[in-house]
mmCIF file of C-alpha atoms and ligand atoms in Angstrom:
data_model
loop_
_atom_site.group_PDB
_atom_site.id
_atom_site.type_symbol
_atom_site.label_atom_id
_atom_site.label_comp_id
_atom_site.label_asym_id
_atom_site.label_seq_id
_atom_site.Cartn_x
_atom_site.Cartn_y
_atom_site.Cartn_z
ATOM 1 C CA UNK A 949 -145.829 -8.148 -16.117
ATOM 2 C CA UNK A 950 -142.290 -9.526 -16.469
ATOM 3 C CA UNK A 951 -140.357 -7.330 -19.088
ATOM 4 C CA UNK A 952 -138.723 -8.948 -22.372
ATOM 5 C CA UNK A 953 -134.825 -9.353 -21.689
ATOM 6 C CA UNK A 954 -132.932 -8.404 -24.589
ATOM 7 C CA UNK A 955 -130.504 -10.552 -25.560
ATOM 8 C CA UNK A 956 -126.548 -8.578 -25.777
ATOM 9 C CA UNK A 957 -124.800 -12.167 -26.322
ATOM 10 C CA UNK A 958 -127.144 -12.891 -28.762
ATOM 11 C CA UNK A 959 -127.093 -9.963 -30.900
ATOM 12 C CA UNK A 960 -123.336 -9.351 -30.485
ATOM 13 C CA UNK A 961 -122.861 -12.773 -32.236
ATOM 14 C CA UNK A 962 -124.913 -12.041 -35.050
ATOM 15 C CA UNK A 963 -123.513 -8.418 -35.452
ATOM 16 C CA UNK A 964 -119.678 -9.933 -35.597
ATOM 17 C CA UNK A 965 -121.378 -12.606 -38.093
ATOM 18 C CA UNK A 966 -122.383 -9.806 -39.970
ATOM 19 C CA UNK A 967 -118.979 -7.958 -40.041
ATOM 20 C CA UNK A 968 -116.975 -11.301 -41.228
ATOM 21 C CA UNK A 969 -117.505 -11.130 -44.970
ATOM 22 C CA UNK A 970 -116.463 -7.287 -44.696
ATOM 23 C CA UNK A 971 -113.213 -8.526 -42.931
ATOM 24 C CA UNK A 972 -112.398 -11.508 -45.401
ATOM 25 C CA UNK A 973 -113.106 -8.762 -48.421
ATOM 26 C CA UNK A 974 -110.755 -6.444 -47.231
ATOM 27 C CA UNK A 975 -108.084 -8.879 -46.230
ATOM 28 C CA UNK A 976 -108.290 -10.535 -49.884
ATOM 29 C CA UNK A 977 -108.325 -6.999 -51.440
ATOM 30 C CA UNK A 978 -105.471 -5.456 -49.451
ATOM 31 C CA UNK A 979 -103.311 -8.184 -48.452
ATOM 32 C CA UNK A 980 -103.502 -8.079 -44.422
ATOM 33 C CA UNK A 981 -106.499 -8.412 -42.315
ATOM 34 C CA UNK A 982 -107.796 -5.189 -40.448
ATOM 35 C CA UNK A 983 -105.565 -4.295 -37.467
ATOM 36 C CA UNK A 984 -106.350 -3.476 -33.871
ATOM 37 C CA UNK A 985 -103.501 -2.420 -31.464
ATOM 38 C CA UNK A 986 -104.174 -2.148 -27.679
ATOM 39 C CA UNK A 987 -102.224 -0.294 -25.522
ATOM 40 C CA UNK A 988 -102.594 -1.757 -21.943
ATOM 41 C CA UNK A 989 -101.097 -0.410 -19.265
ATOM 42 C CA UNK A 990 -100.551 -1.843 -15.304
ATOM 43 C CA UNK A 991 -102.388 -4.746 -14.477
ATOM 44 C CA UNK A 992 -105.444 -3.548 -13.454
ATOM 45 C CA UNK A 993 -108.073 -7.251 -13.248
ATOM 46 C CA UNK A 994 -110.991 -5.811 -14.497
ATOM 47 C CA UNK A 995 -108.780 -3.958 -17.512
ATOM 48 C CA UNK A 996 -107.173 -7.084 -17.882
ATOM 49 C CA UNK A 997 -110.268 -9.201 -18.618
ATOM 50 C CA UNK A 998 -111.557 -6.815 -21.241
ATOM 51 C CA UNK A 999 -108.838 -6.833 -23.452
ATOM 52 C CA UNK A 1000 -108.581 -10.469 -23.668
ATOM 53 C CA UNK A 1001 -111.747 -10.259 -24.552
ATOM 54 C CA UNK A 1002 -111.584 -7.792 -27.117
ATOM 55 C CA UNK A 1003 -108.440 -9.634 -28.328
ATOM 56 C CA UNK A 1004 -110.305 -12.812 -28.319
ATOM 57 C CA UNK A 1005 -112.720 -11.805 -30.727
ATOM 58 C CA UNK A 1006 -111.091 -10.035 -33.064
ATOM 59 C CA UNK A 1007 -108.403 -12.572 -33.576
ATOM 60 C CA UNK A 1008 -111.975 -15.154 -33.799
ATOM 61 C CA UNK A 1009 -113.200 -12.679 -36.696
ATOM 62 C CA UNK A 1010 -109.824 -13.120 -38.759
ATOM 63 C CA UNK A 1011 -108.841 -9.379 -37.689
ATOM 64 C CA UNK A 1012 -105.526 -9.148 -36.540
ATOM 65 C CA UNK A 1013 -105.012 -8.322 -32.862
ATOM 66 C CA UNK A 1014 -102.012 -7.040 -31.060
ATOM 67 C CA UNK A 1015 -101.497 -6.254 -27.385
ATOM 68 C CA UNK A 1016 -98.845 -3.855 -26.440
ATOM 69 C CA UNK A 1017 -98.488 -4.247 -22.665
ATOM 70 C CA UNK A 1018 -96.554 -1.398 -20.470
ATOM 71 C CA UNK A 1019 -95.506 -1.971 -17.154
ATOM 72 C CA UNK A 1020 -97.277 0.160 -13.886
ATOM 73 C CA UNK A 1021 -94.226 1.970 -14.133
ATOM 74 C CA UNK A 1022 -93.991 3.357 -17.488
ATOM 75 C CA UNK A 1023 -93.668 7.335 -17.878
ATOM 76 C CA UNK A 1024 -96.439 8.953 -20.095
ATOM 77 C CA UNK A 1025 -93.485 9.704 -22.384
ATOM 78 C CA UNK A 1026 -93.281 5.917 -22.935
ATOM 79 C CA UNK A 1027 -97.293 5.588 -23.191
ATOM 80 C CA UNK A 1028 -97.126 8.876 -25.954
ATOM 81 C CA UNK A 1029 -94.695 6.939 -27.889
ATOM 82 C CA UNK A 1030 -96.244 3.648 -27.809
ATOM 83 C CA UNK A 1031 -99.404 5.339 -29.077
ATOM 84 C CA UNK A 1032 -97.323 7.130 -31.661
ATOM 85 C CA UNK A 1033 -95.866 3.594 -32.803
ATOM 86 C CA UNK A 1034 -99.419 2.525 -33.605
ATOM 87 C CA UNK A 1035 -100.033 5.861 -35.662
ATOM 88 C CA UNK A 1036 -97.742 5.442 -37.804
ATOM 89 C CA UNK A 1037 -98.438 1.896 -37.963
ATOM 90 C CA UNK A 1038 -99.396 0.371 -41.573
ATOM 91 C CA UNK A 1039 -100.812 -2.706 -40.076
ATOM 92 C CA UNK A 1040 -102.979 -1.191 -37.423
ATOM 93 C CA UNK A 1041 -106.119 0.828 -38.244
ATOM 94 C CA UNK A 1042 -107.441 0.671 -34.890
ATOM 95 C CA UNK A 1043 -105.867 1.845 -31.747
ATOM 96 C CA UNK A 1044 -107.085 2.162 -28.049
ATOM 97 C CA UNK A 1045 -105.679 2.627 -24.494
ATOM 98 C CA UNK A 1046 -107.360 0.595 -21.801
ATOM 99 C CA UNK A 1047 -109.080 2.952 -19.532
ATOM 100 C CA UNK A 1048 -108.439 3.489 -16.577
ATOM 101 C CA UNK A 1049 -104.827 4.744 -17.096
ATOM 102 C CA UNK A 1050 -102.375 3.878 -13.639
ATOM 103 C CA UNK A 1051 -103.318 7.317 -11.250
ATOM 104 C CA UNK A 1052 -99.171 7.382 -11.320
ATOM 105 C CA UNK A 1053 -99.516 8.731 -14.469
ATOM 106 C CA UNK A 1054 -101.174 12.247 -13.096
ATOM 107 C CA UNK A 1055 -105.028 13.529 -13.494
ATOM 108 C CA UNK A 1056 -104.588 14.345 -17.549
ATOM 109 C CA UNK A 1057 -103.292 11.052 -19.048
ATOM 110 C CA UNK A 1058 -106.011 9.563 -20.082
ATOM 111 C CA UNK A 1059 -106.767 12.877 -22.064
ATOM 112 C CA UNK A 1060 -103.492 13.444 -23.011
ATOM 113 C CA UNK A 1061 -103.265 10.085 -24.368
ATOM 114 C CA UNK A 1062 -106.265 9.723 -25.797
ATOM 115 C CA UNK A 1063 -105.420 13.462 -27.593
ATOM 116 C CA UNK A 1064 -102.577 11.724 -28.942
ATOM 117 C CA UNK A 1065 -104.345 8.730 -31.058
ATOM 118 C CA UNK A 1066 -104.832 9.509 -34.703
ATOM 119 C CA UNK A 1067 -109.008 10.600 -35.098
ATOM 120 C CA UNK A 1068 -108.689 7.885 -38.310
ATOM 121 C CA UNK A 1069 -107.445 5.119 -36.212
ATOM 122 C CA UNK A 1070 -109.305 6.271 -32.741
ATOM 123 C CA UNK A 1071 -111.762 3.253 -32.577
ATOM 124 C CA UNK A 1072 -112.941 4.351 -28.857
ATOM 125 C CA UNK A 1073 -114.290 7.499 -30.352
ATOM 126 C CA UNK A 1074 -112.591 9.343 -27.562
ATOM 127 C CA UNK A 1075 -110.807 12.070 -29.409
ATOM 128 C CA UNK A 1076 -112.300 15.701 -29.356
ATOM 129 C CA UNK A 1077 -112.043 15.783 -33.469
ATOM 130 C CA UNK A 1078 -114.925 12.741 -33.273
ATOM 131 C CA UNK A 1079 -116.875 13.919 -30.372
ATOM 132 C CA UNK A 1080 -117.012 17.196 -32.521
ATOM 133 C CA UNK A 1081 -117.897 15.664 -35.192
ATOM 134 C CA UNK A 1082 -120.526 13.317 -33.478
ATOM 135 C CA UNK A 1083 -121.935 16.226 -32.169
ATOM 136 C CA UNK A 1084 -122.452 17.809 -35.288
ATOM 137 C CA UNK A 1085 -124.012 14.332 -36.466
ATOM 138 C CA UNK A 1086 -121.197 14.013 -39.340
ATOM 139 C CA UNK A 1087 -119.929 9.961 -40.022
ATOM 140 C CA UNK A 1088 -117.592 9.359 -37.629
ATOM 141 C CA UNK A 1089 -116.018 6.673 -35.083
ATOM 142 C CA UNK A 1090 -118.372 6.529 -31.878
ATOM 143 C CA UNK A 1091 -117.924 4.705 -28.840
ATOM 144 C CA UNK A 1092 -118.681 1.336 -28.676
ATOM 145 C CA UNK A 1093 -121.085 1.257 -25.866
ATOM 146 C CA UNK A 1094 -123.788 3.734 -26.555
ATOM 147 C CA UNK A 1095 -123.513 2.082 -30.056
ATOM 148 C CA UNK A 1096 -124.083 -1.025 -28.490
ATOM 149 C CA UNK A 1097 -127.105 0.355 -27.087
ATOM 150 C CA UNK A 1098 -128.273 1.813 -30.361
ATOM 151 C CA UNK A 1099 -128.077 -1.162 -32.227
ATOM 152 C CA UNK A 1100 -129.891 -3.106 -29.413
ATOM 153 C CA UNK A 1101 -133.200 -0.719 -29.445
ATOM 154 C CA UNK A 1102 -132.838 -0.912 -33.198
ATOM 155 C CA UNK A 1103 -132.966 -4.409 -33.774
ATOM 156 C CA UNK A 1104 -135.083 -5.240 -30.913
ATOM 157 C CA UNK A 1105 -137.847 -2.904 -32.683
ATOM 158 C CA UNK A 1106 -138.256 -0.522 -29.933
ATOM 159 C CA UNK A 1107 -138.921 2.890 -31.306
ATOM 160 C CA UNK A 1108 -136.295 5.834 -30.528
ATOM 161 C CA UNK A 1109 -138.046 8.810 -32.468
ATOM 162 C CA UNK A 1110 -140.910 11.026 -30.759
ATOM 163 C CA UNK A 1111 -139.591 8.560 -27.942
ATOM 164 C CA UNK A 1112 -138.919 10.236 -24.242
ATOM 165 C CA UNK A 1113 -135.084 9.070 -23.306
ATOM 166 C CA UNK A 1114 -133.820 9.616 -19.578
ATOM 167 C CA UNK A 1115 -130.040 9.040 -19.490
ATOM 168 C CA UNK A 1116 -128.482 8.838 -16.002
ATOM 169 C CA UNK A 1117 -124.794 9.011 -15.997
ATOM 170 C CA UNK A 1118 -123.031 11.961 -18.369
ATOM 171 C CA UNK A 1119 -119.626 10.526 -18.544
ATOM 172 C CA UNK A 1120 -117.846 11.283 -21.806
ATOM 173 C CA UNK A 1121 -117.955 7.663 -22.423
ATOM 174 C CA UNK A 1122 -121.147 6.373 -22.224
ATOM 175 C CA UNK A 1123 -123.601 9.046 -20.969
ATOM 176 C CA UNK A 1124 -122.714 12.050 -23.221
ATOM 177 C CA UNK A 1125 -122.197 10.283 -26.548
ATOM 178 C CA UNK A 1126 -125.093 8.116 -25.617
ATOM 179 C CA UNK A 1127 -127.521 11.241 -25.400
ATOM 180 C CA UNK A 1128 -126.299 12.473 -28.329
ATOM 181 C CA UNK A 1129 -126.973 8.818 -30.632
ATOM 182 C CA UNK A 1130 -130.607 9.183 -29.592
ATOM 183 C CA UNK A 1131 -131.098 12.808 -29.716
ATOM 184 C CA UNK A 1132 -129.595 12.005 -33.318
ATOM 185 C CA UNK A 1133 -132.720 9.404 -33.950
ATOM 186 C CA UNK A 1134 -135.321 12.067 -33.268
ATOM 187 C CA UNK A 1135 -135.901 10.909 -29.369
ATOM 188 C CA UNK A 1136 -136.455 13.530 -26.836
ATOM 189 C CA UNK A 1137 -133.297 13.125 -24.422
ATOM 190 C CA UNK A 1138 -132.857 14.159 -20.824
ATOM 191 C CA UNK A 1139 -129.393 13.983 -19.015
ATOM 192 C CA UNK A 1140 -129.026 13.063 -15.439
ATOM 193 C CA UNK A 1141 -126.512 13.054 -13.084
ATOM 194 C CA UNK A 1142 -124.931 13.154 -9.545
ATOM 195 C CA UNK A 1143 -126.760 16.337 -8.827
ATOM 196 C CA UNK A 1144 -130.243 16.114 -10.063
ATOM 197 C CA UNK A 1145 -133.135 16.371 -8.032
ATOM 198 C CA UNK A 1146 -136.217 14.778 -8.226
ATOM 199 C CA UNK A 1147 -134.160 12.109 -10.462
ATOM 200 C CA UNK A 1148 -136.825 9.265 -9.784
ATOM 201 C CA UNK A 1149 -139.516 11.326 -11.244
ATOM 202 C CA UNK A 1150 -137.511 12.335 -13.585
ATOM 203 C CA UNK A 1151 -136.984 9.110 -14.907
ATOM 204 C CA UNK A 1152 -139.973 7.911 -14.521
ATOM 205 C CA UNK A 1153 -140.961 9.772 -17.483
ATOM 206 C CA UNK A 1154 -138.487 7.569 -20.175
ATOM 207 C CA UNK A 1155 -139.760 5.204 -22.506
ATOM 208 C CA UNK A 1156 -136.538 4.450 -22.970
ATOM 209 C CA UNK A 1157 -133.821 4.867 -20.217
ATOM 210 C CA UNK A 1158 -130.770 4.013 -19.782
ATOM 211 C CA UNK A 1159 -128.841 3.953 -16.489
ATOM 212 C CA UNK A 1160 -124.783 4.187 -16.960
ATOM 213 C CA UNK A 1161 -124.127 5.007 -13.370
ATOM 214 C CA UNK A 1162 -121.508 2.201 -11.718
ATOM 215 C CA UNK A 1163 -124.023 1.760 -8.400
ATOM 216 C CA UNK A 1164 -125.428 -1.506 -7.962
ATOM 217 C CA UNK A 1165 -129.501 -1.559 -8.341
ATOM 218 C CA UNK A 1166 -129.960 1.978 -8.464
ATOM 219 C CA UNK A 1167 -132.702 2.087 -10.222
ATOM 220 C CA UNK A 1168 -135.752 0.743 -8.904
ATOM 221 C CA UNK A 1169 -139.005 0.551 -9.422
ATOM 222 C CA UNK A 1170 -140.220 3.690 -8.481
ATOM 223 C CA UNK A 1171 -137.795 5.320 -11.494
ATOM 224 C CA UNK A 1172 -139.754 3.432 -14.042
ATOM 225 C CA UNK A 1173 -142.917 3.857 -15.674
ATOM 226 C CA UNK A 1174 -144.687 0.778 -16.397
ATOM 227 C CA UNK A 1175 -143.936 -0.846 -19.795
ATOM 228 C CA UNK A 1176 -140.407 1.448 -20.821
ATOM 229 C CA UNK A 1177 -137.580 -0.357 -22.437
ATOM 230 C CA UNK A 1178 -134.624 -0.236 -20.256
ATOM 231 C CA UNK A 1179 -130.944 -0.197 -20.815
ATOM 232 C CA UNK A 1180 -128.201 -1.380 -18.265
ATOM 233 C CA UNK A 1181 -124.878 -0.289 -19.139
ATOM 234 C CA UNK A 1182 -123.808 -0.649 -15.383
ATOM 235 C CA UNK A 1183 -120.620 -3.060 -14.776
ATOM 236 C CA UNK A 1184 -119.798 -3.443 -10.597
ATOM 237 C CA UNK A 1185 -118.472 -6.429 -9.643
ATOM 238 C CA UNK A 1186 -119.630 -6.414 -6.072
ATOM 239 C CA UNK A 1187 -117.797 -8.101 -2.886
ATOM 240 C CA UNK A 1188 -120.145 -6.982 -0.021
ATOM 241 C CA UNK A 1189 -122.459 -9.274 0.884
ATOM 242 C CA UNK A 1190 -125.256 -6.617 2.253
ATOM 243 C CA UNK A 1191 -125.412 -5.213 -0.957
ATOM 244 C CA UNK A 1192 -126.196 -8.705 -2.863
ATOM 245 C CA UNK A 1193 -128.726 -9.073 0.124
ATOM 246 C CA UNK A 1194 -130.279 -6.073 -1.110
ATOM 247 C CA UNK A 1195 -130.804 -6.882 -4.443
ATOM 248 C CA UNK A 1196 -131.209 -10.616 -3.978
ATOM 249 C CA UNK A 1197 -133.806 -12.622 -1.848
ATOM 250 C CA UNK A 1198 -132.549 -15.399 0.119
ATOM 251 C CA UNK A 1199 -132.600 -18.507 -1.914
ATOM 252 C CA UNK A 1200 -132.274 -16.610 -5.458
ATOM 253 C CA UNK A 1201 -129.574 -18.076 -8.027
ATOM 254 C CA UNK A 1202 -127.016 -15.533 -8.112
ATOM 255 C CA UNK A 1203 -126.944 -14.742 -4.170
ATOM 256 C CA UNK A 1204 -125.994 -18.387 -3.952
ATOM 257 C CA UNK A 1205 -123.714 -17.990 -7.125
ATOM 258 C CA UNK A 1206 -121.938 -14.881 -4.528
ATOM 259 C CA UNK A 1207 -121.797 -17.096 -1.986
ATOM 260 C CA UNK A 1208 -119.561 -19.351 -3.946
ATOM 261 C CA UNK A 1209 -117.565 -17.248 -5.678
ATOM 262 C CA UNK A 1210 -117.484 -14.093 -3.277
ATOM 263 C CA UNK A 1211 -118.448 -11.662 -5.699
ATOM 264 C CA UNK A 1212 -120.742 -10.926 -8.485
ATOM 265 C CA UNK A 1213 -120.869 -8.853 -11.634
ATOM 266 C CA UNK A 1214 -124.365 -6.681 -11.054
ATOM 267 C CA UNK A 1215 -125.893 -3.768 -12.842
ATOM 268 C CA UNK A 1216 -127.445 -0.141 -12.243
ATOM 269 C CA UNK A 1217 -130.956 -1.388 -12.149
ATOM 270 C CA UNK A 1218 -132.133 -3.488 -9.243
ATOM 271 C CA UNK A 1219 -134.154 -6.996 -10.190
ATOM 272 C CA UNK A 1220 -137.247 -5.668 -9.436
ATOM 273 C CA UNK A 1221 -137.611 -3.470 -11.966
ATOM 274 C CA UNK A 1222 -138.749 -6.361 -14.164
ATOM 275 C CA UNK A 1223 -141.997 -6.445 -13.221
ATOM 276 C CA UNK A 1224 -142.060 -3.174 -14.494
ATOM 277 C CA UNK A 1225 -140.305 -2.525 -17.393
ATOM 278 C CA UNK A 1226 -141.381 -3.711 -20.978
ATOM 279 C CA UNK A 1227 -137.911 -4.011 -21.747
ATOM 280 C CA UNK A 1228 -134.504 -5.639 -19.678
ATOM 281 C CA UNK A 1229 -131.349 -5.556 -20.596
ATOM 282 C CA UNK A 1230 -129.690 -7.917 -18.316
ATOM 283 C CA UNK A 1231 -126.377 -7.979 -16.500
ATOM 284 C CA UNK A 1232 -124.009 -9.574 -17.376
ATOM 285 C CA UNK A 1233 -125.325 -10.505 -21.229
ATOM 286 C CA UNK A 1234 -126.661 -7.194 -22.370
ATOM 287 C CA UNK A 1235 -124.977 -4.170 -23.045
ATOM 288 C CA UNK A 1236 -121.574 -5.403 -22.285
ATOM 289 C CA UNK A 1237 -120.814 -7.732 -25.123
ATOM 290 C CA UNK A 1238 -122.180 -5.021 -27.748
ATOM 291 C CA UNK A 1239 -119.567 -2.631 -26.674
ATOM 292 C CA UNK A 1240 -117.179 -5.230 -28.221
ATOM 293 C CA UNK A 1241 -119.183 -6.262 -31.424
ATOM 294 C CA UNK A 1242 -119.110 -2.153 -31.793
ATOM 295 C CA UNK A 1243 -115.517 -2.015 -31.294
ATOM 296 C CA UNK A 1244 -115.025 -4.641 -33.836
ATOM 297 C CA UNK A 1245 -117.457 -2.953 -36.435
ATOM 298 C CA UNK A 1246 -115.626 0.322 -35.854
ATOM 299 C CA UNK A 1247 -112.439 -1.124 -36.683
ATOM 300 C CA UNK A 1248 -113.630 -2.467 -39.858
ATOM 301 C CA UNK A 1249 -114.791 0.852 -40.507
ATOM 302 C CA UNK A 1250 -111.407 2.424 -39.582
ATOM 303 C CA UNK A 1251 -109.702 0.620 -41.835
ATOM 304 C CA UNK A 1252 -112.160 0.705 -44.659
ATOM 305 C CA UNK A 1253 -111.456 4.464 -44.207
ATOM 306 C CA UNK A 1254 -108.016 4.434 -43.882
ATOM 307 C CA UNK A 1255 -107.306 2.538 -47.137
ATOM 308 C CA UNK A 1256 -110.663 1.970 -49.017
ATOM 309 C CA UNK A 1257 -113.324 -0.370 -48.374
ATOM 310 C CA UNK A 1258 -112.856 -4.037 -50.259
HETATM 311 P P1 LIG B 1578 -118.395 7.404 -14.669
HETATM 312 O O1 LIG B 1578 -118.051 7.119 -13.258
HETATM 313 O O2 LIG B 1578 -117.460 8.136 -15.556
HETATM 314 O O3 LIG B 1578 -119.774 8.179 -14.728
HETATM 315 C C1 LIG B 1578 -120.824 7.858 -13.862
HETATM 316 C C2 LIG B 1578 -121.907 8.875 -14.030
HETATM 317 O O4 LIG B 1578 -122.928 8.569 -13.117
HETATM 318 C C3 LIG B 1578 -121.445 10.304 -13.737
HETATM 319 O O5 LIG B 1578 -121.717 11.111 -14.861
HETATM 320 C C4 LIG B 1578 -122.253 10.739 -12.535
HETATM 321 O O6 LIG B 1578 -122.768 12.061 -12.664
HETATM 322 C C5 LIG B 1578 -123.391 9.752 -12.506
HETATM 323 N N1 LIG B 1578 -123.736 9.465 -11.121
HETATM 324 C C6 LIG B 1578 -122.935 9.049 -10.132
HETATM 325 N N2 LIG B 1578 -123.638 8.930 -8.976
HETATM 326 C C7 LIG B 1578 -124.886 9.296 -9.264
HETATM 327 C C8 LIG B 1578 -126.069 9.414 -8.502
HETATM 328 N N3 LIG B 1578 -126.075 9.127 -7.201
HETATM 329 N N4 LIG B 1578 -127.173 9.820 -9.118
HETATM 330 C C9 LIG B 1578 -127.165 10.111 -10.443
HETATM 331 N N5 LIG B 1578 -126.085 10.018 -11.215
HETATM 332 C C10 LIG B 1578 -124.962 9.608 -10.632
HETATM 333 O O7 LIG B 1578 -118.768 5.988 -15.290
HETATM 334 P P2 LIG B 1578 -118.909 5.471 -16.810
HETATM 335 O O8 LIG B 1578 -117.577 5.250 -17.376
HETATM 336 O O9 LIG B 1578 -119.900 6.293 -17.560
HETATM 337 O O10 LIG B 1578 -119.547 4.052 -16.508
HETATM 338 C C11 LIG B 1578 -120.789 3.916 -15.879
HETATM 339 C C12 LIG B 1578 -121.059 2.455 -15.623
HETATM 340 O O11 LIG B 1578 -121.108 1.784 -16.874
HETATM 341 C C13 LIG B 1578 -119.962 1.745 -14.823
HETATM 342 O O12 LIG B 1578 -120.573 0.739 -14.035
HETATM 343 C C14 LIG B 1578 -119.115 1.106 -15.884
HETATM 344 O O13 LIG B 1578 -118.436 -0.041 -15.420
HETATM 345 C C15 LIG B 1578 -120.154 0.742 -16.898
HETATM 346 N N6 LIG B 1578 -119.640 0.614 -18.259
HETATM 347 C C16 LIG B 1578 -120.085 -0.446 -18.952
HETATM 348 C C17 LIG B 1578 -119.682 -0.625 -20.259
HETATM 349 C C18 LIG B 1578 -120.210 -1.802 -21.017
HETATM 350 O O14 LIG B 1578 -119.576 -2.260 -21.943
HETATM 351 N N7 LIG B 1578 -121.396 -2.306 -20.657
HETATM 352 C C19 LIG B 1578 -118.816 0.282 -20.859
HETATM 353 C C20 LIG B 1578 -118.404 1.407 -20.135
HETATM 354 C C21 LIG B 1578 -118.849 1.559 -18.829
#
């Protein structure tokens, strides 16, 4: 059995096809197209590369986009009040700080910070008022990822209620917020982490899992049963040869595309486990380009809140 790979590039297109007549609407109605402000701070690669890319497309969907860049130096004082210019912004409805924040800034920022974003404009979903209120399954903004990975099952007809759901990873970003969007659809959810045992067997019990871990090919075969739908929200970009050798056989297409390039963007879940699974999300092209279709819906949304839908 190979499993079906479901398509993230795909389905991202046709969910930001989707959201263009909402953004045109509101922009005729209200003068000015939705707004999205990013705060990005340092010059972290990886952070780098994702906001262009979140830039990138909503500037393509007629949104309008605006980064607001702050050095590796700047004080949390100066990342507060560039947050608070946003706020009290009338042209941005959305608003989100790269993560990771510089460690210069001390262990809280990024919770300070994200404390500090207005819950109407918060289009990461990161602030305690929308976790509560996600929690409490009230309409509010979520993050984009586990979103992502809701409207993926959805529209790829894979059933989440009565199903058994394994999620490995219970970071407040992905893993929590993703337990609680399927516990939400009636799915029987289990949370692992760092310090469960058994966690193979464990897992091995999903129809649906997903694995948001950051540890290239984690999961193997022996943590699926045969025929679950499997999600991939893993993002590494690894340098070390021994561990593409491990997930890669001599000869395969992306151990030569490392040896060219000298690294290579890999998931949680090692290849194998698609001879086993009934469902793939791959990596890159799966999970990752939802998260920004979901950011881009959830700005809509954001500003259809903050002033009225078209
Ligand atoms: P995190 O480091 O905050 O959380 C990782 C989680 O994995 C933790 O909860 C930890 O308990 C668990 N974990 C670590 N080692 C483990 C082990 N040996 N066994 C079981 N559990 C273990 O990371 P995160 O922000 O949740 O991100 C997870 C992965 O998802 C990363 O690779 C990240 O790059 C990726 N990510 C992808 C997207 C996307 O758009 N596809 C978005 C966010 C994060």
């Amino acid at each position: 059995m190979s499993a079906r790979l479901l398509d993230g590039n795909a389905l991202s297109a046709q969910i930001r096809s989707e959201l263009q007549p909402g953004v045109a609407a509101f922009t005729a109605r209200h003068g000015r197209p939705p707004g999205l402000g990013i705060v990005l701070v340092g010059d972290d690669p990886a952070s780098q590369i994702y906001v262009r890319n979140k830039l990138k497309a909503a500037s393509e969907l007629g949104m309008r986009a605006d980064l607001e860049r702050l050095p590796v130096s700047a004080t949390l004082d100066e990342v507060l009040a560039q947050v608070a210019r946003l706020n009290a912004s009338a042209d941005h409805d959305g608003i989100l700080v790269q993560d990771p924040l510089p460690e210069t800034l001390g262990p809280h920022a990024a919770r300070i910070v994200f404390d500090t974003i207005d819950p109407a404009k918060d289009v990461d979903g990161f602030h305690p008022v929308n976790v509560g209120r996600l929690v409490q399954k009230r309409p509010t903004l979520v993050p984009g990822t586990p979103l992502g990975v809701i409207a993926l099952l959805e529209r790829s007809n894979i059933p989440i209620a009565g199903a058994r759901a394994v999620v490995i990873g219970r970071s407040d970003i992905v893993g929590k917020p993703m337990a609680m969007l399927l516990l939400h659809r009636d799915a029987t959810v289990t949370i692992c982490h760092s310090k469960t045992p058994d966690l193979a067997a464990i897992a091995a019990t999903a129809d649906i899992l997903v694995a948001a871990v950051g540890r290239p090919g984690f999961v193997t075969p022996e943590f699926v049963k045969p025929g679950a739908t499997v999600i991939d929200v893993g993002i590494t970009s690894v340098t070390d040869a021994a561990v593409i050798a491990r997930l890669f056989p001599e000869g395969h297409a992306r151990r030569e595309a490392f040896a060219r390039r000298g690294s290579l963007v890999v998931g949680d879940v090692h290849p194998a486990v698609a001879a086993v699974a009934g469902a793939l999300t791959p990596v890159p092209g799966g999970v990752g380009p939802l998260t920004v279709a979901m950011l881009l819906s959830n700005v809509l949304r954001a500003a259809e809140m903050v002033v009225g839908p078209a």
